[in-house]
Amino acid sequence: MKILEALGLKRKASVNIKPMLPTLNAWVDLHYGGSAVFHVVVEEIGSDAIVTSHPDSGRLRPGATGTFLYTNSQGKFRFASLFLGEDPGGRLRFALPERVTSLGGGGANQRAAVRLDATVQGMWRMAAGGKGVGEFTKATVRDISRGGVALIIPAQLRKTQEIEVQLPLSDGPPLQAICEVMRIERIERSGKYSHGVRFKALRPFEERAVADFINKRQADLRARGLA
């Protein structure tokens, strides 16, 4: 430091990027190759790498750069990261970025537009070939976002399995969406299983309905001092 001062230079202040990184189990947009956009889940954040789920289609070339675009409780962010390759399970590994760019936003209102950390009662059933089959069964639904939900049921499903989820919205008919199981976690206290599922093909008006539902529920929770 004294040498730098003697030369009339200042050490560049390090920036703590941790609050600006995506949260675990969050959905992010991964831009690659100029035009491709993948929707992936952040599964691990280590000291030198970020691990995401594998996208539905397409492959990335090790050494290429991907751009992450996402929102967390602090706001909307973007960063570029070097693709390191796939791990033995097929997940994608990216180098931890040195710099994260803020795109604005933040605070409780920003979070409200992204995810609802509350519990609602929904329904689910099996699906095959993009079409629901059989009778709907009750389920607990948490962590609702425009990308997907956490579905809590007694049965353990399989990764990549297709199901249909029915989610009651505040106004209008319930949302019915084909989903894919992305991750599974056993809840020790209840013995049930929490499944992170992603919506496969929501139409624009359905995305707006989900966003409106999240915002209204968050506003209600804040009014009651619960958020």
CSV table of C-alpha atoms in Angstrom, one decimal:
chain,number,residue,atom,x,y,z
A,1,MET,CA,0.0,0.0,0.0
A,2,LYS,CA,2.9,2.4,0.9
A,3,ILE,CA,4.5,1.7,-2.5
A,4,LEU,CA,1.2,2.6,-4.3
A,5,GLU,CA,0.9,5.8,-2.3
A,6,ALA,CA,4.5,6.7,-3.1
A,7,LEU,CA,3.6,6.4,-6.8
A,8,GLY,CA,0.5,8.5,-6.3
A,9,LEU,CA,-1.7,5.5,-6.8
A,10,LYS,CA,-4.6,4.1,-4.8
A,11,ARG,CA,-5.5,0.5,-4.3
A,12,LYS,CA,-8.8,-0.3,-6.0
A,13,ALA,CA,-11.4,-0.9,-3.4
A,14,SER,CA,-12.8,-4.4,-3.5
A,15,VAL,CA,-16.6,-4.7,-3.9
A,16,ASN,CA,-18.6,-7.3,-2.1
A,17,ILE,CA,-20.6,-9.0,-4.8
A,18,LYS,CA,-22.2,-11.6,-2.6
A,19,PRO,CA,-25.5,-9.6,-2.0
A,20,MET,CA,-25.7,-9.1,-5.7
A,21,LEU,CA,-25.5,-12.7,-6.7
A,22,PRO,CA,-28.6,-14.8,-7.4
A,23,THR,CA,-30.1,-16.7,-4.5
A,24,LEU,CA,-29.9,-20.5,-4.2
A,25,ASN,CA,-32.8,-22.3,-6.0
A,26,ALA,CA,-33.6,-19.1,-7.9
A,27,TRP,CA,-34.5,-19.2,-11.6
A,28,VAL,CA,-32.2,-17.1,-13.8
A,29,ASP,CA,-32.0,-16.3,-17.5
A,30,LEU,CA,-28.7,-17.5,-19.1
A,31,HIS,CA,-27.9,-15.7,-22.3
A,32,TYR,CA,-25.5,-17.5,-24.6
A,33,GLY,CA,-24.2,-17.1,-28.1
A,34,GLY,CA,-25.9,-13.9,-28.9
A,35,SER,CA,-29.4,-15.3,-29.3
A,36,ALA,CA,-29.9,-18.3,-27.1
A,37,VAL,CA,-31.6,-17.8,-23.7
A,38,PHE,CA,-31.8,-20.7,-21.2
A,39,HIS,CA,-33.9,-20.8,-18.1
A,40,VAL,CA,-31.9,-22.5,-15.4
A,41,VAL,CA,-31.9,-22.9,-11.6
A,42,VAL,CA,-29.0,-21.8,-9.4
A,43,GLU,CA,-28.2,-25.0,-7.3
A,44,GLU,CA,-24.8,-24.1,-5.7
A,45,ILE,CA,-22.7,-21.0,-5.1
A,46,GLY,CA,-19.2,-21.8,-4.0
A,47,SER,CA,-16.0,-19.8,-3.4
A,48,ASP,CA,-15.0,-19.9,-7.1
A,49,ALA,CA,-18.0,-21.3,-9.1
A,50,ILE,CA,-21.7,-21.1,-9.6
A,51,VAL,CA,-23.5,-24.4,-10.5
A,52,THR,CA,-26.8,-24.4,-12.3
A,53,SER,CA,-29.2,-27.0,-13.6
A,54,HIS,CA,-28.9,-28.2,-17.2
A,55,PRO,CA,-31.1,-26.4,-19.7
A,56,ASP,CA,-33.8,-28.3,-21.5
A,57,SER,CA,-32.0,-28.1,-24.9
A,58,GLY,CA,-28.8,-26.9,-26.3
A,59,ARG,CA,-25.2,-27.3,-25.2
A,60,LEU,CA,-22.6,-24.8,-24.1
A,61,ARG,CA,-18.9,-24.9,-25.1
A,62,PRO,CA,-16.4,-24.9,-22.2
A,63,GLY,CA,-14.4,-21.7,-22.4
A,64,ALA,CA,-17.4,-19.7,-23.8
A,65,THR,CA,-19.0,-16.9,-21.9
A,66,GLY,CA,-22.6,-16.9,-20.6
A,67,THR,CA,-24.5,-13.8,-19.3
A,68,PHE,CA,-26.7,-14.2,-16.2
A,69,LEU,CA,-29.8,-11.9,-15.9
A,70,TYR,CA,-31.8,-12.2,-12.7
A,71,THR,CA,-33.5,-10.4,-9.8
A,72,ASN,CA,-33.0,-10.9,-6.1
A,73,SER,CA,-34.2,-9.0,-3.0
A,74,GLN,CA,-31.6,-6.2,-3.7
A,75,GLY,CA,-32.7,-5.5,-7.3
A,76,LYS,CA,-32.0,-6.6,-10.9
A,77,PHE,CA,-28.5,-7.7,-11.9
A,78,ARG,CA,-26.4,-9.0,-14.7
A,79,PHE,CA,-22.9,-10.5,-15.0
A,80,ALA,CA,-20.8,-12.4,-17.5
A,81,SER,CA,-19.2,-15.6,-16.5
A,82,LEU,CA,-16.9,-18.2,-18.1
A,83,PHE,CA,-18.4,-21.6,-18.6
A,84,LEU,CA,-16.1,-24.2,-17.0
A,85,GLY,CA,-18.0,-27.3,-18.1
A,86,GLU,CA,-20.4,-29.9,-16.8
A,87,ASP,CA,-20.1,-31.8,-13.6
A,88,PRO,CA,-20.7,-35.6,-13.5
A,89,GLY,CA,-24.4,-35.0,-12.9
A,90,GLY,CA,-24.7,-32.9,-16.0
A,91,ARG,CA,-25.0,-29.6,-14.1
A,92,LEU,CA,-23.3,-26.5,-15.5
A,93,ARG,CA,-20.4,-24.9,-13.8
A,94,PHE,CA,-19.5,-21.2,-14.2
A,95,ALA,CA,-16.7,-19.2,-12.8
A,96,LEU,CA,-17.7,-16.8,-10.0
A,97,PRO,CA,-17.8,-13.4,-11.6
A,98,GLU,CA,-15.4,-10.6,-10.6
A,99,ARG,CA,-18.0,-7.9,-11.3
A,100,VAL,CA,-21.8,-7.7,-11.2
A,101,THR,CA,-23.7,-4.9,-12.9
A,102,SER,CA,-26.8,-3.5,-11.1
A,103,LEU,CA,-29.8,-2.8,-13.4
A,104,GLY,CA,-31.8,-1.0,-10.7
A,105,GLY,CA,-34.7,-1.8,-8.5
A,106,GLY,CA,-34.6,-3.4,-5.1
A,107,GLY,CA,-36.4,-3.5,-1.8
A,108,ALA,CA,-39.6,-5.1,-0.7
A,109,ASN,CA,-41.6,-4.0,-3.8
A,110,GLN,CA,-39.0,-5.5,-6.1
A,111,ARG,CA,-39.1,-8.8,-4.3
A,112,ALA,CA,-42.8,-8.8,-4.4
A,113,ALA,CA,-42.7,-8.7,-8.2
A,114,VAL,CA,-40.4,-11.8,-8.2
A,115,ARG,CA,-41.5,-14.4,-5.7
A,116,LEU,CA,-44.1,-15.1,-3.1
A,117,ASP,CA,-42.6,-16.7,0.0
A,118,ALA,CA,-45.9,-17.9,1.4
A,119,THR,CA,-48.0,-21.0,1.4
A,120,VAL,CA,-51.2,-21.6,-0.6
A,121,GLN,CA,-53.2,-24.7,-1.3
A,122,GLY,CA,-53.1,-26.1,-4.8
A,123,MET,CA,-53.7,-29.2,-6.8
A,124,TRP,CA,-51.5,-31.5,-8.9
A,125,ARG,CA,-51.7,-34.6,-11.2
A,126,MET,CA,-49.5,-36.5,-13.5
A,127,ALA,CA,-48.9,-35.4,-17.0
A,128,ALA,CA,-47.7,-37.1,-20.2
A,129,GLY,CA,-46.7,-35.6,-23.4
A,130,GLY,CA,-47.6,-32.1,-22.2
A,131,LYS,CA,-51.1,-33.1,-21.1
A,132,GLY,CA,-52.5,-33.8,-17.6
A,133,VAL,CA,-53.9,-37.2,-16.9
A,134,GLY,CA,-55.9,-38.6,-14.0
A,135,GLU,CA,-57.5,-36.9,-11.0
A,136,PHE,CA,-56.1,-33.8,-9.3
A,137,THR,CA,-54.8,-34.3,-5.7
A,138,LYS,CA,-54.3,-31.7,-3.0
A,139,ALA,CA,-50.8,-30.2,-2.6
A,140,THR,CA,-49.1,-27.4,-0.6
A,141,VAL,CA,-47.6,-24.8,-2.8
A,142,ARG,CA,-44.8,-22.4,-1.8
A,143,ASP,CA,-42.2,-20.0,-3.3
A,144,ILE,CA,-44.4,-18.9,-6.2
A,145,SER,CA,-42.7,-17.1,-9.1
A,146,ARG,CA,-43.3,-16.6,-12.8
A,147,GLY,CA,-40.8,-19.3,-13.3
A,148,GLY,CA,-42.3,-22.0,-11.1
A,149,VAL,CA,-43.3,-23.1,-7.6
A,150,ALA,CA,-42.3,-25.5,-4.8
A,151,LEU,CA,-44.8,-28.3,-4.6
A,152,ILE,CA,-45.0,-30.2,-1.3
A,153,ILE,CA,-46.7,-33.6,-1.4
A,154,PRO,CA,-46.3,-37.0,0.4
A,155,ALA,CA,-45.0,-38.8,-2.7
A,156,GLN,CA,-41.6,-38.4,-4.1
A,157,LEU,CA,-41.5,-37.6,-7.8
A,158,ARG,CA,-38.6,-38.0,-10.3
A,159,LYS,CA,-36.4,-35.3,-11.7
A,160,THR,CA,-37.5,-34.2,-15.2
A,161,GLN,CA,-40.9,-35.8,-14.6
A,162,GLU,CA,-43.9,-33.8,-16.1
A,163,ILE,CA,-46.8,-32.9,-13.9
A,164,GLU,CA,-49.8,-30.5,-14.1
A,165,VAL,CA,-50.2,-28.0,-11.3
A,166,GLN,CA,-53.4,-26.1,-10.5
A,167,LEU,CA,-52.8,-22.9,-8.6
A,168,PRO,CA,-55.7,-20.7,-7.4
A,169,LEU,CA,-55.3,-17.0,-8.2
A,170,SER,CA,-57.0,-14.2,-6.5
A,171,ASP,CA,-59.2,-13.2,-9.4
A,172,GLY,CA,-60.5,-15.4,-12.2
A,173,PRO,CA,-60.1,-19.2,-12.8
A,174,PRO,CA,-57.1,-21.1,-11.3
A,175,LEU,CA,-53.9,-21.4,-13.3
A,176,GLN,CA,-53.3,-24.8,-14.8
A,177,ALA,CA,-49.8,-25.3,-16.1
A,178,ILE,CA,-47.6,-28.2,-17.2
A,179,CYS,CA,-44.5,-28.3,-15.1
A,180,GLU,CA,-41.2,-30.2,-15.0
A,181,VAL,CA,-39.6,-31.4,-11.7
A,182,MET,CA,-36.2,-29.8,-11.4
A,183,ARG,CA,-35.1,-30.7,-7.8
A,184,ILE,CA,-36.4,-32.7,-4.9
A,185,GLU,CA,-35.8,-32.3,-1.2
A,186,ARG,CA,-37.2,-34.4,1.7
A,187,ILE,CA,-38.6,-32.4,4.6
A,188,GLU,CA,-37.4,-34.2,7.7
A,189,ARG,CA,-40.0,-32.8,10.1
A,190,SER,CA,-43.0,-33.9,8.0
A,191,GLY,CA,-41.6,-36.7,5.9
A,192,LYS,CA,-43.0,-35.0,2.8
A,193,TYR,CA,-41.1,-34.0,-0.3
A,194,SER,CA,-40.6,-30.5,-1.6
A,195,HIS,CA,-40.3,-30.5,-5.4
A,196,GLY,CA,-39.0,-27.4,-7.3
A,197,VAL,CA,-41.0,-27.4,-10.5
A,198,ARG,CA,-40.8,-25.0,-13.4
A,199,PHE,CA,-43.6,-23.9,-15.6
A,200,LYS,CA,-42.9,-25.2,-19.1
A,201,ALA,CA,-44.9,-22.8,-21.3
A,202,LEU,CA,-46.9,-20.1,-19.7
A,203,ARG,CA,-48.6,-17.7,-22.1
A,204,PRO,CA,-48.0,-14.0,-21.6
A,205,PHE,CA,-51.4,-13.4,-19.9
A,206,GLU,CA,-50.8,-16.3,-17.6
A,207,GLU,CA,-47.4,-14.8,-16.5
A,208,ARG,CA,-49.1,-11.5,-15.9
A,209,ALA,CA,-51.8,-13.2,-13.8
A,210,VAL,CA,-49.1,-14.9,-11.7
A,211,ALA,CA,-47.2,-11.6,-11.2
A,212,ASP,CA,-50.4,-9.8,-10.2
A,213,PHE,CA,-51.3,-12.6,-7.7
A,214,ILE,CA,-47.8,-12.4,-6.2
A,215,ASN,CA,-48.0,-8.6,-5.9
A,216,LYS,CA,-51.4,-8.6,-4.3
A,217,ARG,CA,-50.6,-11.3,-1.8
A,218,GLN,CA,-47.3,-9.6,-0.8
A,219,ALA,CA,-49.2,-6.3,-0.4
A,220,ASP,CA,-51.7,-8.0,1.9
A,221,LEU,CA,-49.0,-9.7,3.9
A,222,ARG,CA,-47.2,-6.4,4.4
A,223,ALA,CA,-50.4,-4.7,5.4
A,224,ARG,CA,-50.8,-7.3,8.2
A,225,GLY,CA,-47.2,-7.0,9.2
A,226,LEU,CA,-46.3,-10.5,8.0
A,227,ALA,CA,-43.9,-9.6,5.2
